[in-house]
Short mmCIF file of C-alpha atoms and ligand atoms in Angstrom, two decimals:
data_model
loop_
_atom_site.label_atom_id
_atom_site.label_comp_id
_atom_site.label_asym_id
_atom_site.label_seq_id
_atom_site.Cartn_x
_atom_site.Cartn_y
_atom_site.Cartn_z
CA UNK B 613 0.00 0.00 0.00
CA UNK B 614 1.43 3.38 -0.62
CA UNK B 615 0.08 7.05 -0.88
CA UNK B 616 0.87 9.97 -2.44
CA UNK B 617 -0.03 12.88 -1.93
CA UNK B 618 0.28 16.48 -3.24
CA UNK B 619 -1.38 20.18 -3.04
CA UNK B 620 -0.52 23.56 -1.77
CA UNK B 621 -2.16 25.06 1.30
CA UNK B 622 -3.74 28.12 -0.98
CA UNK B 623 -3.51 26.33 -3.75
CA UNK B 624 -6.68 24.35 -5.80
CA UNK B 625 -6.87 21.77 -4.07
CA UNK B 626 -5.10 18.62 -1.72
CA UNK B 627 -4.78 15.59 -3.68
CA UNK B 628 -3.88 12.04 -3.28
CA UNK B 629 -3.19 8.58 -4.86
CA UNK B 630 -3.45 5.53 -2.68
CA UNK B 631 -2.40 2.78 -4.83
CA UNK B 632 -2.39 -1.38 -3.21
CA UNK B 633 -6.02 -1.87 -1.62
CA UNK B 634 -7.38 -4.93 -2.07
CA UNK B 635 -10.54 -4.97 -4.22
CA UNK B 636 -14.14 -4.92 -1.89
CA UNK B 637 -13.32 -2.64 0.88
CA UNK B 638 -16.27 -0.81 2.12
CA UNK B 639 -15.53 2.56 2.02
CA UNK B 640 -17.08 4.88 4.56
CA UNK B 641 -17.22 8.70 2.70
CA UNK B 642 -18.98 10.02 5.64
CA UNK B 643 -16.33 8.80 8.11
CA UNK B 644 -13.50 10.50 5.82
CA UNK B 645 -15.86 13.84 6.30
CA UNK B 646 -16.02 13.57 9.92
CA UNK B 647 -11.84 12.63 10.11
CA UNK B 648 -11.58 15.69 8.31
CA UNK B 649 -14.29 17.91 10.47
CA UNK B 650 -12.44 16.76 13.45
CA UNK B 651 -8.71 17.54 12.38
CA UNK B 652 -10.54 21.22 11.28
CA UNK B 653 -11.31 21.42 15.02
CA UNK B 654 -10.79 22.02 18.82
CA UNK B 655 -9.81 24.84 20.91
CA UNK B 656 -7.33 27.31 19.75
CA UNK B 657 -7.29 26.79 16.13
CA UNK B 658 -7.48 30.23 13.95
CA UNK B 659 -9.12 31.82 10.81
CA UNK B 660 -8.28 29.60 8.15
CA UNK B 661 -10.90 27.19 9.76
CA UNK B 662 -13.27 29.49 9.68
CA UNK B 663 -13.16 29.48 5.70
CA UNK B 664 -12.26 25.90 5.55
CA UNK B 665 -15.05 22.78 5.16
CA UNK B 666 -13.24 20.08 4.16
CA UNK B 667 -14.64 17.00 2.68
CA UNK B 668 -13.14 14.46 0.66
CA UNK B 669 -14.35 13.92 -3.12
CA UNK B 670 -13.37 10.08 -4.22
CA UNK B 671 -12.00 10.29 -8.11
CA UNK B 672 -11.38 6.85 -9.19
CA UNK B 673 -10.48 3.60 -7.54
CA UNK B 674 -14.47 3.14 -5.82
CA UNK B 675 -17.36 1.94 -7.32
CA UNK B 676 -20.59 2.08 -5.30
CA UNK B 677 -18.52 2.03 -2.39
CA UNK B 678 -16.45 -0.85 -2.58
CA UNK B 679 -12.69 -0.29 -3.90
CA UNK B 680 -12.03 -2.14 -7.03
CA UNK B 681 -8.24 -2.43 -6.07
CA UNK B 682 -7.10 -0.01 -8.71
CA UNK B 683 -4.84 3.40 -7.40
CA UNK B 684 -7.76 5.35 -5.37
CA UNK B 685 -7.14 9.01 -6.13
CA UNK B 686 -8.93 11.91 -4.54
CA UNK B 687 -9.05 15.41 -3.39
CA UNK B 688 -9.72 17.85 -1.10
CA UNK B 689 -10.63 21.24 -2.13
CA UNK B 690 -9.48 24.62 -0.58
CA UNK B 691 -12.44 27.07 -0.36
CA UNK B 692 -9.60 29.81 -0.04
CA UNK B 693 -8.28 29.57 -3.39
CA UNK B 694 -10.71 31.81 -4.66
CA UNK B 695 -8.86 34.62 -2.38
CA UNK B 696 -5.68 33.07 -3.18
CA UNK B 697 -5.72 32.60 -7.47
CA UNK B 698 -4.33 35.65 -7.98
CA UNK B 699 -0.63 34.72 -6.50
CA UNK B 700 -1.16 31.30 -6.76
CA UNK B 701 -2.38 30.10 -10.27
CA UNK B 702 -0.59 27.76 -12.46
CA UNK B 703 -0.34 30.19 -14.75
CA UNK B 704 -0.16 33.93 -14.67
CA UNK B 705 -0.38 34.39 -11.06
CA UNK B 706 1.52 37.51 -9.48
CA UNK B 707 4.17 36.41 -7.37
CA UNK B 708 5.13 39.91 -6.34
CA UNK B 709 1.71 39.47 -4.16
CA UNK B 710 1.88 37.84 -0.59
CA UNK B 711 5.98 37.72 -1.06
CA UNK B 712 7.21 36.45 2.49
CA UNK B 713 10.84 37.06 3.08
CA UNK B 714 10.81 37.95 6.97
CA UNK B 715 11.66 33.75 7.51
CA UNK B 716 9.91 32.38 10.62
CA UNK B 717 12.26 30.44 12.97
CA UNK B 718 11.40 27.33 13.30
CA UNK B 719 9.47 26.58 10.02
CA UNK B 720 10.72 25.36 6.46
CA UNK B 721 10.90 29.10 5.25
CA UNK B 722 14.78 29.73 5.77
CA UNK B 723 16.38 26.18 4.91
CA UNK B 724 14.13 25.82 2.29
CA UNK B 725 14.55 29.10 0.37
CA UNK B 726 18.09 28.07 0.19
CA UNK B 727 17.79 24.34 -0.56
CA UNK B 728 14.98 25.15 -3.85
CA UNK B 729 16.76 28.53 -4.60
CA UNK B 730 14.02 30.38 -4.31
CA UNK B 731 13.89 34.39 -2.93
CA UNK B 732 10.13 33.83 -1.42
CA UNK B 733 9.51 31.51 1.07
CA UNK B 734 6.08 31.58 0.17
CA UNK B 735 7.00 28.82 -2.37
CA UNK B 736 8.17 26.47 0.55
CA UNK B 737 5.75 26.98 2.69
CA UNK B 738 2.73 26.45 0.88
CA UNK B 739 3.91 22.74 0.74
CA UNK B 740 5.24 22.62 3.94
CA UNK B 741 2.21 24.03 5.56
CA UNK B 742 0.43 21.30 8.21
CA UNK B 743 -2.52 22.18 5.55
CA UNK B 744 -1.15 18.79 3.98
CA UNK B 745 -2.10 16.72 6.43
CA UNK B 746 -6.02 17.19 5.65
CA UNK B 747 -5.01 14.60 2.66
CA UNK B 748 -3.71 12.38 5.04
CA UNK B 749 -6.61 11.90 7.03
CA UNK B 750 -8.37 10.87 4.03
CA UNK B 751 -5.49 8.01 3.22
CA UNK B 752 -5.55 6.85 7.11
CA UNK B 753 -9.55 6.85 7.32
CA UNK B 754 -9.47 4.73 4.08
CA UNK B 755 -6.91 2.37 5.97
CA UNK B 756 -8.77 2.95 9.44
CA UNK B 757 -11.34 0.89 7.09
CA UNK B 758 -9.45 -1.65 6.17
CA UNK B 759 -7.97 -2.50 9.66
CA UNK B 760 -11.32 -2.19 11.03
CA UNK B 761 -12.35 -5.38 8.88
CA UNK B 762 -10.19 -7.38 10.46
CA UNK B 763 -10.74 -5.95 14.15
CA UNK B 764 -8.37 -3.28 14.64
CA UNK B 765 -9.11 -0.10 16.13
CA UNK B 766 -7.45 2.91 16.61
CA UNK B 767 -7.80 5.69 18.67
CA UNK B 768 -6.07 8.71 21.06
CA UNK B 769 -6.27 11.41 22.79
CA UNK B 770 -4.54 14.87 24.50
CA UNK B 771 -2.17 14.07 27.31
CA UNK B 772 -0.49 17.41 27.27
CA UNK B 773 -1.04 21.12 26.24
CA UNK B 774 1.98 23.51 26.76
CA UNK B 775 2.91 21.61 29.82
CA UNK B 776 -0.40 21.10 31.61
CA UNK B 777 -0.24 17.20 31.43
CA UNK B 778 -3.12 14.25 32.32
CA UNK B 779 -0.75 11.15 33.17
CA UNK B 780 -3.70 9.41 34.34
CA UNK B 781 -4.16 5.84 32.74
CA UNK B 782 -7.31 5.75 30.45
CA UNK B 783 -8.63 2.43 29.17
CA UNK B 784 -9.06 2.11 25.34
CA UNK B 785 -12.81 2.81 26.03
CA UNK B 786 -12.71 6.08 27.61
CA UNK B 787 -10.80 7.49 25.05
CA UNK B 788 -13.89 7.34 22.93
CA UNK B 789 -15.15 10.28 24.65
CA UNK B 790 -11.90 12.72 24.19
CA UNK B 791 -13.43 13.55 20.47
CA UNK B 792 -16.20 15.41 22.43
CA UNK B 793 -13.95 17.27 24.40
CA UNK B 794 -12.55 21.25 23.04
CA UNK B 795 -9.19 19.51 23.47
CA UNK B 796 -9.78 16.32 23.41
CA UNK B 797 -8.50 15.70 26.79
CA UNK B 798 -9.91 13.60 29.19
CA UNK B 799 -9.13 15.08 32.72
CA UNK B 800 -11.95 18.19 32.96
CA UNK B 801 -9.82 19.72 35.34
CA UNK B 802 -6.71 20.19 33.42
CA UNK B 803 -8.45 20.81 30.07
CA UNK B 804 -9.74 24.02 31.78
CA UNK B 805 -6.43 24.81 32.93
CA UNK B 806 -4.77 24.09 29.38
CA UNK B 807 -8.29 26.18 27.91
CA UNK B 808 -7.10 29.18 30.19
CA UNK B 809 -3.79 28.76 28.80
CA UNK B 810 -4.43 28.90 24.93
CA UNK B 811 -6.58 32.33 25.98
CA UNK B 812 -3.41 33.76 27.69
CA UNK B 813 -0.96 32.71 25.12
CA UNK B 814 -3.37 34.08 22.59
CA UNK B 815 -3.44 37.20 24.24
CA UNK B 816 0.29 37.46 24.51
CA UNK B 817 0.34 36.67 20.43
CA UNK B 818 2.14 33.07 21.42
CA UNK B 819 1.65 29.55 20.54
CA UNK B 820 1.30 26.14 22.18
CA UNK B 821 2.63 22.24 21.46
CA UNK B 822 1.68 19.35 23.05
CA UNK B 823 1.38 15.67 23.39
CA UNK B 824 -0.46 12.83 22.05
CA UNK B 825 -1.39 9.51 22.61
CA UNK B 826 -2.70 6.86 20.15
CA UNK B 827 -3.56 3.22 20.93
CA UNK B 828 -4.07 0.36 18.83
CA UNK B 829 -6.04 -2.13 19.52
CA UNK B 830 -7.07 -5.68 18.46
CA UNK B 831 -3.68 -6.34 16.08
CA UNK B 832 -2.76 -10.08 16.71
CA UNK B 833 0.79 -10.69 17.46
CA UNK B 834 3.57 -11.26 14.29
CA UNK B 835 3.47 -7.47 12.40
CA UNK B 836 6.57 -6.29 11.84
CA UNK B 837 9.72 -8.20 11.75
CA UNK B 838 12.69 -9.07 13.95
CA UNK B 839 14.70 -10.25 11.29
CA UNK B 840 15.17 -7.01 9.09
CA UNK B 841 15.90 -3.24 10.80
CA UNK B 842 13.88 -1.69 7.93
CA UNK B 843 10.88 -4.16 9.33
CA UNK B 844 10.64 -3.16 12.33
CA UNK B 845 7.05 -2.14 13.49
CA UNK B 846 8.15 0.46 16.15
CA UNK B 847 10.65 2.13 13.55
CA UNK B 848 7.71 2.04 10.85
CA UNK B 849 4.87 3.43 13.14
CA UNK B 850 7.58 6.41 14.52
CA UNK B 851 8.45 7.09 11.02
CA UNK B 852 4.86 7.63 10.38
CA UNK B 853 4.44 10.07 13.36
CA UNK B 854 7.69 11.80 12.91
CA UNK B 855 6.36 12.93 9.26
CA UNK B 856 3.97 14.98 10.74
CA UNK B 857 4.61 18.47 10.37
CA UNK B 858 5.71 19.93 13.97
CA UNK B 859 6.16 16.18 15.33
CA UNK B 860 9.48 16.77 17.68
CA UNK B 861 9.55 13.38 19.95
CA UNK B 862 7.86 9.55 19.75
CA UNK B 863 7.60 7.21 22.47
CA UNK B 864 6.78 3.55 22.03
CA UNK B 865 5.02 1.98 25.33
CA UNK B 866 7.27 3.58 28.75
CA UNK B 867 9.04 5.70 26.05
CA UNK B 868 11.95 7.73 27.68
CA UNK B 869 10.90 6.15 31.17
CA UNK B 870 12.61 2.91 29.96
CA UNK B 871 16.32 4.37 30.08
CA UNK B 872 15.65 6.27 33.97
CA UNK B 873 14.37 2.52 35.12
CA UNK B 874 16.34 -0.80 36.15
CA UNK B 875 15.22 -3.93 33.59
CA UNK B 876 12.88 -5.68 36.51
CA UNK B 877 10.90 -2.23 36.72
CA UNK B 878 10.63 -1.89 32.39
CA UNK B 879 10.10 -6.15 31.25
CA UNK B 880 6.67 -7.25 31.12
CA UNK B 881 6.74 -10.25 32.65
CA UNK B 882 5.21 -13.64 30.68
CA UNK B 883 2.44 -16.00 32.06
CA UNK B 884 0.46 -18.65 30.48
CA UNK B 885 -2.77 -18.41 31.90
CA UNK B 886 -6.00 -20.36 30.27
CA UNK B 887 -3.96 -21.78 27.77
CA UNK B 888 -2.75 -17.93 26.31
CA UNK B 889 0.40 -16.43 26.50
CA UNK B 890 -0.08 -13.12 28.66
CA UNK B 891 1.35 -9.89 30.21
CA UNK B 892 0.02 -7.76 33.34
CA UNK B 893 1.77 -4.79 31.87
CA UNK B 894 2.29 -3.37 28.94
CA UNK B 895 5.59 -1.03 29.46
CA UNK B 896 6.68 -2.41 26.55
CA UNK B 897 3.21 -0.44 24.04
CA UNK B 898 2.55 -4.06 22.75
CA UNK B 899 5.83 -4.22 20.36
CA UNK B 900 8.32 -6.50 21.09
CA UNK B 901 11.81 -7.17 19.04
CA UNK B 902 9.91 -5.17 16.38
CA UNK B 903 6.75 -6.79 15.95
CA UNK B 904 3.53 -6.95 17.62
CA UNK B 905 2.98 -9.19 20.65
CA UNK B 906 -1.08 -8.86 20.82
CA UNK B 907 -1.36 -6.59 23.51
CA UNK B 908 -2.40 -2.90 22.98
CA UNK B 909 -0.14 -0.51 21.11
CA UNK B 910 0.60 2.22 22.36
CA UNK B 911 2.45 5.24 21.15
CA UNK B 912 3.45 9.03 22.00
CA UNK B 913 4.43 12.10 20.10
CA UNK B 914 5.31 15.71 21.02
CA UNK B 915 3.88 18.22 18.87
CA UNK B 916 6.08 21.86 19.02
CA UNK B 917 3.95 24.87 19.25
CA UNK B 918 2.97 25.96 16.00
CA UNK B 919 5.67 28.37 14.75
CA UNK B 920 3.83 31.37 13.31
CA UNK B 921 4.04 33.98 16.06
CA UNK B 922 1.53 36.49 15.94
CA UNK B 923 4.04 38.49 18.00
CA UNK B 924 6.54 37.64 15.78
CA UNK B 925 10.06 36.03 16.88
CA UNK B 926 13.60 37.81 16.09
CA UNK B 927 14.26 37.01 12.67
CA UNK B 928 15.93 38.69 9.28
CA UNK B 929 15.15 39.38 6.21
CA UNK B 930 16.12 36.91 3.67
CA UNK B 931 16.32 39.18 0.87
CA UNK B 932 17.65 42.40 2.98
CA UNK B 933 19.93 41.11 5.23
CA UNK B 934 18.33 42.98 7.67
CA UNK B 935 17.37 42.06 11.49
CA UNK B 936 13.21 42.02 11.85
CA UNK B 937 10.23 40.62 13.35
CA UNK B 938 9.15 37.14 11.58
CA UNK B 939 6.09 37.28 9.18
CA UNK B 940 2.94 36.51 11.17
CA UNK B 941 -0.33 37.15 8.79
CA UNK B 942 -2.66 35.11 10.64
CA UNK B 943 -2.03 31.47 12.94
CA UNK B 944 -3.60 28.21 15.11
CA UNK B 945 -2.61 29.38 18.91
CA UNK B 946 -2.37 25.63 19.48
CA UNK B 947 -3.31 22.64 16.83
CA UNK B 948 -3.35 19.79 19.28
CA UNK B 949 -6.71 17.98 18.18
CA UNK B 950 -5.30 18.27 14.70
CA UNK B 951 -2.82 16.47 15.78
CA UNK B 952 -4.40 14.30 17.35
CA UNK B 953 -6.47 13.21 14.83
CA UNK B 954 -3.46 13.33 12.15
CA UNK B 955 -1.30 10.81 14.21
CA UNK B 956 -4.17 8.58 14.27
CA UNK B 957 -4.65 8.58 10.64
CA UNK B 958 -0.79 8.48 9.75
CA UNK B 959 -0.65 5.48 11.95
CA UNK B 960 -3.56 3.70 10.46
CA UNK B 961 -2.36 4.30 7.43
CA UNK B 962 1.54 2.83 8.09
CA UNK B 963 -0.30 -0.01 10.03
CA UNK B 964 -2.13 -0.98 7.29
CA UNK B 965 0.90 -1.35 4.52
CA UNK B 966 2.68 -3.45 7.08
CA UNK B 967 -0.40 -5.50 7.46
CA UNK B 968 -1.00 -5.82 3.89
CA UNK B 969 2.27 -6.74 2.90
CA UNK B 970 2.43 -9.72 5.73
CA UNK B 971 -1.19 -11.00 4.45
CA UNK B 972 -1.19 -9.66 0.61
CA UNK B 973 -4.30 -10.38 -0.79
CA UNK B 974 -6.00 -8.66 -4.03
CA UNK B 975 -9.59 -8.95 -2.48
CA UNK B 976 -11.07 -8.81 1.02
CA UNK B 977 -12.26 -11.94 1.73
CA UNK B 978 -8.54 -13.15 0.90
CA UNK B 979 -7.22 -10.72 3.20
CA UNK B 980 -9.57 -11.28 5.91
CA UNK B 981 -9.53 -15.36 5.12
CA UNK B 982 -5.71 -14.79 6.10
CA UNK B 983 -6.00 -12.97 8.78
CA UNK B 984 -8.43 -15.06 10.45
CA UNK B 985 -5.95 -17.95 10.30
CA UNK B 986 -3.01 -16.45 12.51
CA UNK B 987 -2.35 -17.44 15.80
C1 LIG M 452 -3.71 24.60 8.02
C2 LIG M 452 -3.98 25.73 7.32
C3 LIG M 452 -3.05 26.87 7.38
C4 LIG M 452 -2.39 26.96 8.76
C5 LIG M 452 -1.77 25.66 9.20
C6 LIG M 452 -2.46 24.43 8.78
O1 LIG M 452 -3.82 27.99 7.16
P1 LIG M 452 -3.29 29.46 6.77
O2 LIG M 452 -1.79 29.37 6.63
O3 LIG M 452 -3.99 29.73 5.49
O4 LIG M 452 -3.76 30.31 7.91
O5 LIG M 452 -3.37 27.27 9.70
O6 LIG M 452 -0.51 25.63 8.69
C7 LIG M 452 0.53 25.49 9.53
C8 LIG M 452 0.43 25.07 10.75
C9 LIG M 452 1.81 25.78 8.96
O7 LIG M 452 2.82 25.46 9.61
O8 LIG M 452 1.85 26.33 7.86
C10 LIG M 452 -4.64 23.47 8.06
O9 LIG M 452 -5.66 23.42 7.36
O10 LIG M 452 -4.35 22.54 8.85
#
């Protein structure tokens, strides 16, 4: 299974190519729109929402629902490009409009006007805008379908907002009811506090990060491999989180606890109990020597606060020379839902290429028939 996907954030549209799914997948177009309504979502997010309604139009590769196993391509549409056509047409668009040059630390704007040669960073960042990622929700609901028929789940929620963290444990069911939540957080008490905090930074023109959790549940034990680095289920799903724009960290089970601990405090111990291999804990986020062990997955990322400034960070010109405030036209004071929601779908989506290329398959019911017959 792979995707592709392509699109600038004011330009026509977001598209994407998902080429490898097996023929007779249900596909759910009114769970891609709500994916995408959610990642549009939750407290602190900014204007370009506001013009925003994203939902998915399905170009070839479904037929009355059901995939017919040839590339699925599809696309998003930005409502904004009507304000944007002028600078941003294919053709005979003014690029002396919206010119940014003031570079913001800590986006793509300096490195990559110097990598692509370019003198406005406007034609970096319209790629590397999180605006992207709205195409990869569609790709990970589409494999969020495709797991689902064979009884995985997947699903997450806020731990952290700019330091006000819920280290609580949370079963896989309570998560459920984070979507409901303005960001998606699960302790009422410190979702006020990180509420009152997005208000404050907002009023101080700043910005907040976070972190994430996402759980997967119901994988049987074997995905991944032992036998070849580039196998590896925890490097895979990591990989897939660290290509989120503003992704900083991963953790896999413990995480970082695993290295401040002695072994007898990190190992999940082994029992046999009804006939079943089992573990009381799970320090270990259900992946073992690279490949699942049946217990719940469990995975972390860190999310930097976003890194448009409305009160602008030191900065200088690229073109000048000269020392000035970063560009700041309009920003998210914190994205952490859309992040949220992004890391399940990028997940879901690298899940499901390892899955497929352990069981193959060019229809369903051979997939499924597969599945059904591991241990
Ligand atoms: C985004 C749309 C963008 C940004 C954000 C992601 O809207 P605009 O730039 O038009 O205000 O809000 O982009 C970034 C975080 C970024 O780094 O560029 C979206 O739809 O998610």
């Amino acid at each position: 299974m792979k995707l592709t996907t392509a699109g600038e954030s004011h330009g026509k549209m977001l598209v994407g190519i998902i080429e490898g799914l097996p023929s007779n997948l249900a596909i759910d177009i009114e769970e891609i729109d709500r994916y995408l309504a959610l990642r549009q979502g939750g407290y602190g997010r900014g204007g370009r929402q506001k013009i925003e309604k994203d939902s998915v139009e399905i170009l070839s590769g479904v037929r009355n629902r059901l995939t017919l196993a040839s590339p699925l391509a599809f696309a998003v549409r930005n409502r904004d490009y009507e304000n944007w056509a002028a600078c941003m047409a294919p053709e005979g668009a003014d690029t002396s409009l919206r010119r940014l040059t003031k570079v913001r630390p800590g986006h793509a704007d300096l490195t990559g006007v110097i990598k692509y040669d370019q003198t406005d960073a406007r034609n970096i960042l319209e790629r590397a805008s999180a605006r992207e990622t709205a195409a990869r929700v569609v790709a990970g609901t589409v494999a969020r379908q495709y797991l689902r028929a064979l009884g995985v789940e997947i699903s997450g929620y806020v731990r952290c907002v700019c330091g006000i963290e819920d280290g609580a444990y949370h079963s896989f069911e309570e998560l459920e009811g984070a979507k409901s939540q303005p960001l998606f957080m699960l302790d009422g008490e410190k979702q006020a506090e990180a509420m009152a905090k997005i208000d404050e930074l907002k009023a101080h023109g700043d910005t907040a990060g976070g972190i994430v959790e996402i759980r997967v549940k119901g994988l049987k034990s074997g995905f991944g491999s032992c036998m070849s680095y580039t196998q590896k289920l925890d490097a895979r799903l990591c990989s897939a989180m660290m290509s989120v724009q503003a992704i900083k960290g991963a953790e896999v089970g413990m995480g970082f606890e695993v290295g401040r601990r002695q072994g007898s405090a990190v190992h999940d111990e082994i029992f046999l109990e009804d006939g079943r291999f089992c573990r009381h804990t799970n320090n270990a986020g259900g992946i073992e020597g690279g490949m699942s062990n049946g217990e719940e997955i469990v995975l972390r990322a860190a999310m930097k606060p976003i890194p448009t400034l409305m009160k602008g960070l030191r900065t200088v010109d690229y073109v000048s020379g000269q020392p000035c405030t970063a560009a700041s036209e309009r920003s998210d004071v914190a994205a952490i839902c859309a992040c949220e929601v992004i890391l399940e779908s990028v997940v879901a989506f690298a899940l499901a290429e390892v899955v497929s290329e352990r069981l193959g398959g060019d229809n369903m019911k051979e997939v499924t028939g597969r599945y059904n017959l591991l241990p």
